[in-house]
Short mmCIF file of C-alpha atoms in Angstrom, two decimals:
data_model
loop_
_atom_site.label_atom_id
_atom_site.label_comp_id
_atom_site.label_asym_id
_atom_site.label_seq_id
_atom_site.Cartn_x
_atom_site.Cartn_y
_atom_site.Cartn_z
CA MET R 250 -17.65 12.96 7.81
CA ASP R 251 -17.17 9.17 7.48
CA LYS R 252 -13.76 7.52 7.00
CA TYR R 253 -14.16 7.06 3.21
CA SER R 254 -15.15 10.71 2.59
CA ARG R 255 -12.42 12.02 4.88
CA ASN R 256 -9.70 9.89 3.29
CA LEU R 257 -10.92 10.67 -0.23
CA THR R 258 -10.96 14.44 0.41
CA CYS R 259 -7.54 14.51 2.09
CA TYR R 260 -6.01 12.16 -0.52
CA ILE R 261 -7.25 14.17 -3.53
CA LEU R 262 -6.29 17.55 -2.02
CA GLY R 263 -2.87 16.33 -0.85
CA LEU R 264 -2.07 14.62 -4.16
CA SER R 265 -3.27 17.56 -6.30
CA VAL R 266 -1.29 20.20 -4.41
CA SER R 267 1.87 18.06 -4.35
CA ILE R 268 1.74 17.19 -8.07
CA ILE R 269 1.06 20.76 -9.20
CA GLY R 270 3.90 22.02 -7.01
CA SER R 271 6.29 19.45 -8.48
CA ILE R 272 5.26 20.32 -12.05
CA LEU R 273 5.81 24.03 -11.36
CA PHE R 274 9.30 23.25 -10.05
CA SER R 275 10.20 20.89 -12.91
CA PHE R 276 8.89 23.20 -15.65
CA SER R 277 10.38 26.41 -14.24
CA THR R 278 13.83 24.92 -13.52
CA GLY R 279 13.90 23.46 -17.03
CA LEU R 280 13.14 26.85 -18.56
CA TYR R 281 15.74 28.51 -16.33
CA LEU R 282 18.46 26.04 -17.39
CA LEU R 283 17.65 26.49 -21.08
CA GLU R 284 17.72 30.28 -20.77
CA THR R 285 20.90 30.53 -18.69
CA THR R 286 23.04 27.71 -20.15
CA LYS R 287 21.64 27.52 -23.72
CA SER R 288 22.35 23.79 -23.45
CA GLY R 289 19.98 20.95 -24.24
CA MET R 290 22.22 18.61 -22.24
CA THR R 291 21.74 20.50 -18.96
CA PHE R 292 17.99 20.43 -19.57
CA ALA R 293 18.01 16.68 -20.30
CA LEU R 294 20.26 16.04 -17.31
CA ASN R 295 17.82 17.82 -15.01
CA LEU R 296 14.94 15.69 -16.31
CA SER R 297 16.98 12.52 -15.83
CA PHE R 298 17.60 13.45 -12.18
CA PHE R 299 13.84 13.28 -11.57
CA VAL R 300 13.63 9.80 -13.15
CA LEU R 301 16.83 8.29 -11.72
CA PRO R 302 15.50 7.77 -8.16
CA VAL R 303 12.44 5.95 -9.56
CA VAL R 304 14.62 3.49 -11.48
CA LEU R 305 17.23 2.89 -8.78
CA LEU R 306 15.32 3.18 -5.51
CA SER R 307 11.76 1.93 -6.17
CA PRO R 308 12.49 -1.70 -5.11
CA TYR R 309 14.15 -0.51 -1.88
CA PHE R 310 11.30 1.92 -1.18
CA GLY R 311 8.91 -0.98 -1.71
CA PHE R 312 10.72 -2.82 1.08
CA LEU R 313 10.48 0.26 3.34
CA VAL R 314 6.73 0.75 2.90
CA ASP R 315 6.14 -2.95 3.63
CA LYS R 316 8.14 -2.77 6.86
CA TYR R 317 7.28 0.66 8.28
CA SER R 318 4.23 2.89 8.70
CA LYS R 319 3.12 4.19 5.29
CA LYS R 320 1.56 7.30 6.81
CA LYS R 321 4.76 8.23 8.65
CA LEU R 322 6.86 7.70 5.50
CA ILE R 323 4.49 9.90 3.49
CA LEU R 324 4.49 12.66 6.10
CA ILE R 325 8.28 12.57 6.61
CA SER R 326 8.93 12.63 2.84
CA ASP R 327 6.62 15.59 2.17
CA PHE R 328 8.01 17.49 5.17
CA LEU R 329 11.57 16.89 3.90
CA ASN R 330 10.51 17.98 0.41
CA GLY R 331 9.08 21.23 1.80
CA THR R 332 12.17 21.82 3.94
CA LEU R 333 14.41 21.17 0.91
CA MET R 334 12.60 23.79 -1.17
CA VAL R 335 12.78 26.40 1.59
CA ALA R 336 16.53 25.68 1.95
CA LEU R 337 17.03 26.10 -1.81
CA TYR R 338 15.15 29.41 -1.65
CA PHE R 339 17.57 30.82 0.94
CA LEU R 340 20.68 29.38 -0.78
CA TRP R 341 19.66 30.71 -4.21
CA GLY R 342 21.83 33.33 -5.89
CA ASN R 343 25.22 32.39 -4.44
CA GLY R 344 26.72 31.37 -7.77
CA TYR R 345 25.72 27.69 -7.56
CA ASN R 346 22.21 27.87 -9.00
CA THR R 347 22.67 25.06 -11.54
CA PHE R 348 24.10 22.78 -8.88
CA LEU R 349 21.22 23.66 -6.53
CA ILE R 350 18.69 22.79 -9.26
CA TYR R 351 20.34 19.42 -9.87
CA LEU R 352 20.51 18.70 -6.14
CA GLY R 353 16.88 19.75 -5.71
CA SER R 354 15.77 17.55 -8.63
CA ILE R 355 17.55 14.48 -7.23
CA LEU R 356 16.31 14.87 -3.66
CA THR R 357 12.74 15.83 -4.55
CA GLY R 358 12.73 12.84 -6.94
CA VAL R 359 13.74 10.59 -4.04
CA PHE R 360 11.16 11.94 -1.58
CA SER R 361 8.33 12.13 -4.15
CA ASN R 362 8.99 8.57 -5.31
CA LEU R 363 8.76 7.30 -1.73
CA VAL R 364 5.43 9.13 -1.31
CA ALA R 365 4.11 7.68 -4.58
CA ILE R 366 4.99 4.07 -3.67
CA ALA R 367 3.65 4.47 -0.12
CA PHE R 368 0.34 5.72 -1.53
CA GLU R 369 0.11 3.00 -4.20
CA THR R 370 0.70 0.25 -1.64
CA GLY R 371 -1.36 1.97 1.06
CA LYS R 372 -4.60 2.53 -0.85
CA PRO R 373 -6.10 -0.76 0.45
CA ASP R 374 -5.40 0.56 3.97
CA LEU R 375 -7.23 3.80 3.14
CA PHE R 376 -10.15 2.47 1.09
CA GLU R 377 -12.15 -0.74 0.77
CA ASN R 378 -11.39 -2.98 -2.24
CA LYS R 379 -14.63 -2.01 -3.99
CA TYR R 380 -13.38 1.60 -4.23
CA LEU R 381 -9.85 0.89 -5.51
CA VAL R 382 -10.55 1.17 -9.26
CA LYS R 383 -12.37 4.46 -8.63
CA ILE R 384 -9.51 5.82 -6.48
CA ASN R 385 -6.88 4.79 -9.06
CA SER R 386 -9.00 6.47 -11.75
CA TYR R 387 -9.03 9.68 -9.72
CA SER R 388 -5.23 9.48 -9.43
CA VAL R 389 -4.82 9.22 -13.21
CA ILE R 390 -7.25 12.12 -13.77
CA ILE R 391 -5.42 14.35 -11.26
CA ASN R 392 -2.01 13.46 -12.73
CA ASN R 393 -3.04 14.21 -16.30
CA PHE R 394 -5.05 17.35 -15.57
CA SER R 395 -1.94 18.60 -13.77
CA THR R 396 0.22 17.59 -16.76
CA ILE R 397 -2.00 19.65 -19.09
CA LEU R 398 -2.66 22.70 -16.89
CA GLY R 399 0.58 22.78 -14.84
CA PRO R 400 2.89 23.98 -17.65
CA VAL R 401 0.29 26.58 -18.72
CA PHE R 402 0.16 28.14 -15.24
CA ALA R 403 3.93 27.74 -14.83
CA GLY R 404 4.56 29.57 -18.11
CA ILE R 405 2.32 32.46 -17.05
CA ILE R 406 3.83 32.73 -13.55
CA TYR R 407 7.38 32.39 -14.92
CA SER R 408 6.81 35.47 -17.07
CA PHE R 409 6.18 37.64 -14.01
CA PHE R 410 8.15 36.13 -11.12
CA ASP R 411 11.72 35.07 -10.35
CA LEU R 412 12.52 31.32 -10.14
CA LYS R 413 13.04 31.72 -6.38
CA ILE R 414 9.29 32.30 -6.06
CA PHE R 415 8.60 28.99 -7.81
CA ILE R 416 10.91 27.19 -5.42
CA LEU R 417 9.21 28.77 -2.40
CA LEU R 418 5.72 28.01 -3.80
CA ASN R 419 6.75 24.39 -4.29
CA GLY R 420 7.93 24.27 -0.67
CA PHE R 421 4.56 25.60 0.53
CA SER R 422 2.76 23.03 -1.66
CA PHE R 423 4.60 20.19 0.08
CA PHE R 424 3.83 21.59 3.53
CA LEU R 425 0.17 21.95 2.52
CA SER R 426 0.17 18.33 1.32
CA PHE R 427 1.68 17.37 4.68
CA LEU R 428 -1.25 19.00 6.48
CA PHE R 429 -3.88 17.22 4.35
CA GLU R 430 -2.11 13.85 4.65
CA ALA R 431 -1.89 14.17 8.44
CA PHE R 432 -5.68 13.65 8.56
CA LEU R 433 -5.60 10.37 6.58
CA ILE R 434 -6.76 7.29 8.47
CA PHE R 435 -4.78 4.15 7.60
CA LYS R 436 -5.97 0.69 8.59
CA SER R 437 -3.67 -0.76 11.25
CA LYS R 438 -1.51 -3.76 10.28
CA GLY R 439 -1.08 -6.80 12.51
CA LYS R 440 2.46 -7.86 13.36
CA SER R 441 1.77 -11.54 13.14
CA GLU R 442 0.56 -11.20 9.56
CA GLU R 443 3.68 -9.27 8.62
CA GLU R 444 6.02 -11.87 10.08
CA LYS R 445 4.16 -14.76 8.47
CA HIS R 446 4.53 -13.35 4.97
CA GLU R 447 7.99 -11.85 5.36
CA THR R 448 9.60 -14.02 2.65
CA SER R 449 6.53 -14.25 0.39
CA ILE R 450 8.28 -12.16 -2.28
CA LYS R 451 10.16 -15.28 -3.45
CA ILE R 452 6.94 -17.31 -3.64
CA LEU R 453 5.18 -14.50 -5.50
CA PHE R 454 7.79 -14.24 -8.24
CA SER R 455 7.46 -17.98 -8.77
CA ASP R 456 3.73 -17.42 -9.41
CA LYS R 457 3.40 -18.11 -13.15
CA VAL R 458 0.13 -16.21 -13.50
CA LEU R 459 1.53 -12.97 -12.08
CA LEU R 460 4.85 -13.42 -13.89
CA LYS R 461 3.03 -13.82 -17.22
CA LYS R 462 1.02 -10.63 -16.61
CA ILE R 463 4.15 -8.65 -15.76
CA ILE R 464 6.00 -9.90 -18.88
CA LEU R 465 3.02 -9.04 -21.09
CA LEU R 466 2.84 -5.55 -19.60
CA LEU R 467 6.57 -5.06 -20.19
CA LEU R 468 6.01 -6.01 -23.84
CA PHE R 469 3.04 -3.64 -24.02
CA ASN R 470 5.17 -0.76 -22.70
CA ILE R 471 7.92 -1.51 -25.22
CA SER R 472 5.39 -1.60 -28.05
CA ALA R 473 3.66 1.64 -26.99
CA THR R 474 6.95 3.47 -26.38
CA LEU R 475 8.17 2.59 -29.87
CA ILE R 476 5.14 4.44 -31.26
CA PHE R 477 4.85 7.66 -29.30
CA GLN R 478 8.06 8.58 -27.44
CA VAL R 479 10.44 9.33 -30.33
CA SER R 480 8.89 8.33 -33.66
CA ILE R 481 5.79 10.53 -33.70
CA PRO R 482 7.62 13.67 -32.44
CA TYR R 483 10.35 13.07 -35.07
CA ILE R 484 7.88 12.63 -37.94
CA LEU R 485 5.85 15.69 -36.93
CA ASN R 486 8.82 18.02 -36.39
CA ILE R 487 11.37 16.79 -38.94
CA ASN R 488 9.44 15.10 -41.75
CA PHE R 489 6.43 17.46 -41.79
CA ASN R 490 7.81 20.52 -39.96
CA ILE R 491 4.59 21.03 -37.99
CA LYS R 492 4.19 24.41 -36.28
CA LYS R 493 5.17 24.31 -32.62
CA GLU R 494 1.71 25.41 -31.45
CA LEU R 495 0.10 22.55 -33.40
CA TYR R 496 2.71 20.11 -32.11
CA GLY R 497 1.83 21.09 -28.54
CA ILE R 498 -1.87 20.53 -29.27
CA ILE R 499 -1.18 17.08 -30.77
CA GLN R 500 0.92 16.09 -27.73
CA SER R 501 -1.94 17.10 -25.42
CA PHE R 502 -4.12 14.35 -26.95
CA LEU R 503 -2.18 11.75 -24.92
CA PRO R 504 -3.04 13.10 -21.43
CA ILE R 505 -6.59 13.92 -22.62
CA GLY R 506 -6.91 10.28 -23.73
CA MET R 507 -5.60 9.14 -20.33
CA ILE R 508 -8.25 11.23 -18.54
CA CYS R 509 -10.97 9.76 -20.78
CA GLY R 510 -9.55 6.26 -20.18
CA ALA R 511 -9.83 6.79 -16.42
CA PHE R 512 -13.50 7.77 -16.71
CA ILE R 513 -14.22 4.84 -19.06
CA THR R 514 -12.45 2.29 -16.84
CA ASN R 515 -14.30 3.48 -13.76
CA PHE R 516 -17.68 3.52 -15.55
CA PHE R 517 -17.47 0.11 -17.24
CA LYS R 518 -15.74 -1.64 -14.30
CA PHE R 519 -13.18 -3.46 -16.45
CA LYS R 520 -11.37 -6.46 -14.96
CA PHE R 521 -7.63 -7.05 -15.33
CA ASN R 522 -7.51 -10.45 -17.01
CA ASN R 523 -6.16 -12.08 -20.18
CA ASN R 524 -9.16 -10.96 -22.23
CA PHE R 525 -8.51 -7.33 -21.31
CA ILE R 526 -4.79 -7.67 -22.09
CA GLU R 527 -5.65 -9.31 -25.43
CA LYS R 528 -7.99 -6.46 -26.40
CA SER R 529 -5.36 -3.92 -25.37
CA PHE R 530 -2.74 -5.51 -27.64
CA SER R 531 -5.30 -5.69 -30.47
CA MET R 532 -5.98 -1.94 -30.18
CA LEU R 533 -2.25 -1.24 -29.94
CA GLY R 534 -1.70 -3.25 -33.13
CA VAL R 535 -4.37 -1.19 -34.92
CA LEU R 536 -2.71 2.04 -33.73
CA GLY R 537 0.61 0.70 -35.02
CA LEU R 538 -0.96 0.18 -38.45
CA VAL R 539 -2.57 3.63 -38.44
CA SER R 540 0.83 5.17 -37.66
CA PHE R 541 2.07 4.02 -41.11
CA LEU R 542 -0.53 6.15 -42.94
CA PRO R 543 1.70 9.28 -43.29
CA ILE R 544 3.86 7.26 -45.70
CA PHE R 545 0.95 7.51 -48.15
CA ILE R 546 -0.74 10.73 -46.96
CA LYS R 547 1.36 13.89 -47.19
CA ASN R 548 -1.29 16.43 -46.14
CA ASN R 549 -0.40 18.22 -42.88
CA SER R 550 -4.02 18.47 -41.70
CA SER R 551 -4.45 14.71 -42.15
CA ILE R 552 -1.19 14.02 -40.30
CA ILE R 553 -2.39 16.10 -37.33
CA PHE R 554 -5.65 14.14 -37.24
CA ILE R 555 -3.91 10.75 -37.61
CA TYR R 556 -1.37 11.22 -34.84
CA GLY R 557 -3.86 13.04 -32.62
CA PHE R 558 -6.08 9.95 -33.01
CA VAL R 559 -3.18 7.57 -32.23
CA LEU R 560 -2.06 9.47 -29.12
CA PHE R 561 -5.63 9.86 -27.83
CA PHE R 562 -6.34 6.12 -28.00
CA LEU R 563 -2.89 5.27 -26.65
CA GLY R 564 -3.80 7.42 -23.67
CA ILE R 565 -7.10 5.57 -23.18
CA ILE R 566 -5.45 2.14 -23.32
CA GLY R 567 -2.46 3.19 -21.20
CA SER R 568 -4.49 4.72 -18.37
CA SER R 569 -6.88 1.73 -18.31
CA ILE R 570 -3.94 -0.66 -17.92
CA ASP R 571 -2.29 1.52 -15.23
CA ILE R 572 -5.50 1.71 -13.21
CA LEU R 573 -6.28 -2.00 -13.48
CA ILE R 574 -2.78 -3.36 -12.82
CA PHE R 575 -2.36 -1.28 -9.65
CA SER R 576 -5.88 -2.18 -8.54
CA TYR R 577 -4.98 -5.83 -9.16
CA PHE R 578 -1.82 -5.52 -7.04
CA GLN R 579 -3.70 -3.69 -4.29
CA GLU R 580 -6.55 -6.21 -4.17
CA THR R 581 -4.60 -9.47 -4.47
CA LEU R 582 -1.20 -8.93 -2.82
CA ASN R 583 -0.67 -9.25 0.89
CA ASP R 584 0.22 -6.02 2.69
CA SER R 585 3.62 -7.38 3.77
CA ILE R 586 4.83 -7.93 0.17
CA ARG R 587 2.77 -5.44 -1.84
CA GLY R 588 5.38 -2.68 -1.65
CA LYS R 589 8.21 -4.94 -2.86
CA ILE R 590 6.20 -6.07 -5.88
CA ILE R 591 4.93 -2.59 -6.80
CA GLY R 592 8.37 -1.02 -6.29
CA THR R 593 10.09 -3.64 -8.45
CA PHE R 594 7.36 -3.41 -11.09
CA ILE R 595 7.67 0.40 -11.34
CA SER R 596 11.47 0.14 -11.58
CA LEU R 597 11.28 -2.52 -14.31
CA MET R 598 8.81 -0.44 -16.32
CA LYS R 599 10.99 2.66 -16.13
CA ILE R 600 14.11 0.72 -17.17
CA VAL R 601 12.28 -0.87 -20.10
CA VAL R 602 10.89 2.49 -21.27
CA PHE R 603 14.31 4.16 -20.91
CA LEU R 604 16.08 1.44 -22.95
CA THR R 605 13.31 1.44 -25.55
CA ILE R 606 13.61 5.22 -25.97
CA ILE R 607 17.37 4.88 -26.56
CA LEU R 608 16.81 2.05 -29.08
CA SER R 609 14.02 3.99 -30.75
CA GLY R 610 16.19 7.09 -31.10
CA LYS R 611 19.03 5.05 -32.61
CA ILE R 612 16.67 3.47 -35.15
CA VAL R 613 15.24 6.87 -36.10
CA ASP R 614 18.73 8.34 -36.63
CA SER R 615 20.12 5.34 -38.52
CA TYR R 616 17.09 4.15 -40.51
CA SER R 617 13.52 5.44 -40.34
CA PRO R 618 10.91 6.18 -37.63
CA TYR R 619 8.55 3.83 -39.45
CA ILE R 620 10.82 0.89 -38.48
CA ASN R 621 9.74 1.55 -34.89
CA PHE R 622 6.08 1.22 -35.90
CA PHE R 623 6.89 -2.09 -37.60
CA LEU R 624 8.66 -3.38 -34.45
CA SER R 625 5.72 -2.25 -32.30
CA LEU R 626 3.26 -4.05 -34.57
CA THR R 627 5.41 -7.20 -34.52
CA ILE R 628 5.51 -7.24 -30.69
CA SER R 629 1.72 -6.82 -30.54
CA ILE R 630 1.20 -9.71 -32.99
CA ILE R 631 3.57 -12.00 -31.04
CA ALA R 632 1.76 -11.16 -27.76
CA LEU R 633 -1.64 -11.80 -29.34
CA LEU R 634 -0.51 -15.14 -30.78
CA TYR R 635 0.83 -16.16 -27.36
CA LEU R 636 -2.46 -15.20 -25.65
CA LYS R 637 -4.53 -17.06 -28.29
CA ILE R 638 -2.39 -20.21 -28.05
CA SER R 639 -2.49 -20.06 -24.24
CA LYS R 640 -6.29 -19.80 -24.34
CA ILE R 641 -6.58 -22.77 -26.72
CA PHE R 642 -4.22 -24.85 -24.57
CA PHE R 643 -6.09 -23.89 -21.38
CA ASN R 644 -9.48 -24.82 -22.87
CA TYR R 645 -8.10 -28.12 -24.19
CA LYS R 646 -6.63 -28.97 -20.79
CA LYS R 647 -9.90 -28.02 -19.07
CA LYS R 648 -11.93 -30.28 -21.38
CA SER R 649 -9.48 -33.15 -20.87
CA ILE R 650 -9.92 -32.88 -17.08
CA GLU R 651 -13.72 -32.69 -17.40
CA ASN R 652 -13.80 -35.78 -19.66
CA GLY R 653 -11.68 -37.68 -17.14
#
């Protein structure tokens, strides 16, 4: 087996097992907290403990993966994750179960986030540049298949087994991932190159081209979040009182769209440039307009179709952007600064989404969910105008230089 096939096999198997194990743990602990405490706050708190390490520690983890061996960090993190789950299994049932769940969520969030950043920055050390879009597409497909199927399997298993079994299964999944990842072959990094680019992070953030792309992607995330995170669930459940089974089906259109987006991006070989960003904002603007239709259409069947359509295409656009931006980072950034940039980027995105969700919820409670659609559409229009004006200015400047 050649290096590419070996790395691809070990990467896909390790990632799949680890993600499914994490979803089983997250889903089952959430159900347990709801059943035992009858409190939405404890449930929400548990979810926040998974996200908190991503927001707070991603920039620092980016520094770690730039400085130390990515393979060792991945192996240590998964081994610690497995050890943590086994420890929770033996400590379970001593009257501190809720505390153990919170502790487990925080620590597994820390270790899993370090693994994720090490993999994102290490893909160019595992695969040649020509394979990066394909590998990132596989990652999106695995993540979203797991998102769809994980809760289904977790719900079935939860009906028959105690939560302790979930915790132990998750521990075994991390140890299995550890075994697969041990066979990965990373390209060695030269010390001289690392020292030469040690302070390149400052130069990179002064790069106007990259800075513009990051700002545009932050705006895209704000605009997309305003549509699907709070507004659509509120309209479906409160305004139209959709049945819970139908609501679950509608929500599944987002990960299905992301899977389709991964296949489309890999097939058409899109490039991450201003034209792609412009088309993405144009599609987002159209989806923002479509989201207004339930004001005029009161039929439940039509509402299901409309928001299923919106979430499906949001998934396509979102996964395409995720794949291409990380491929862009992996292809263009030097190995000694890639982790810092990716870590900071992930942290910024999570903070922006978190704040947008809070703002969106406040607007829904105080005014109307349709205000969020209007704000999303406005952001898309502003971004499009900026991109159009930038293109006109660039072409004018180029012609001026050519004409002397």
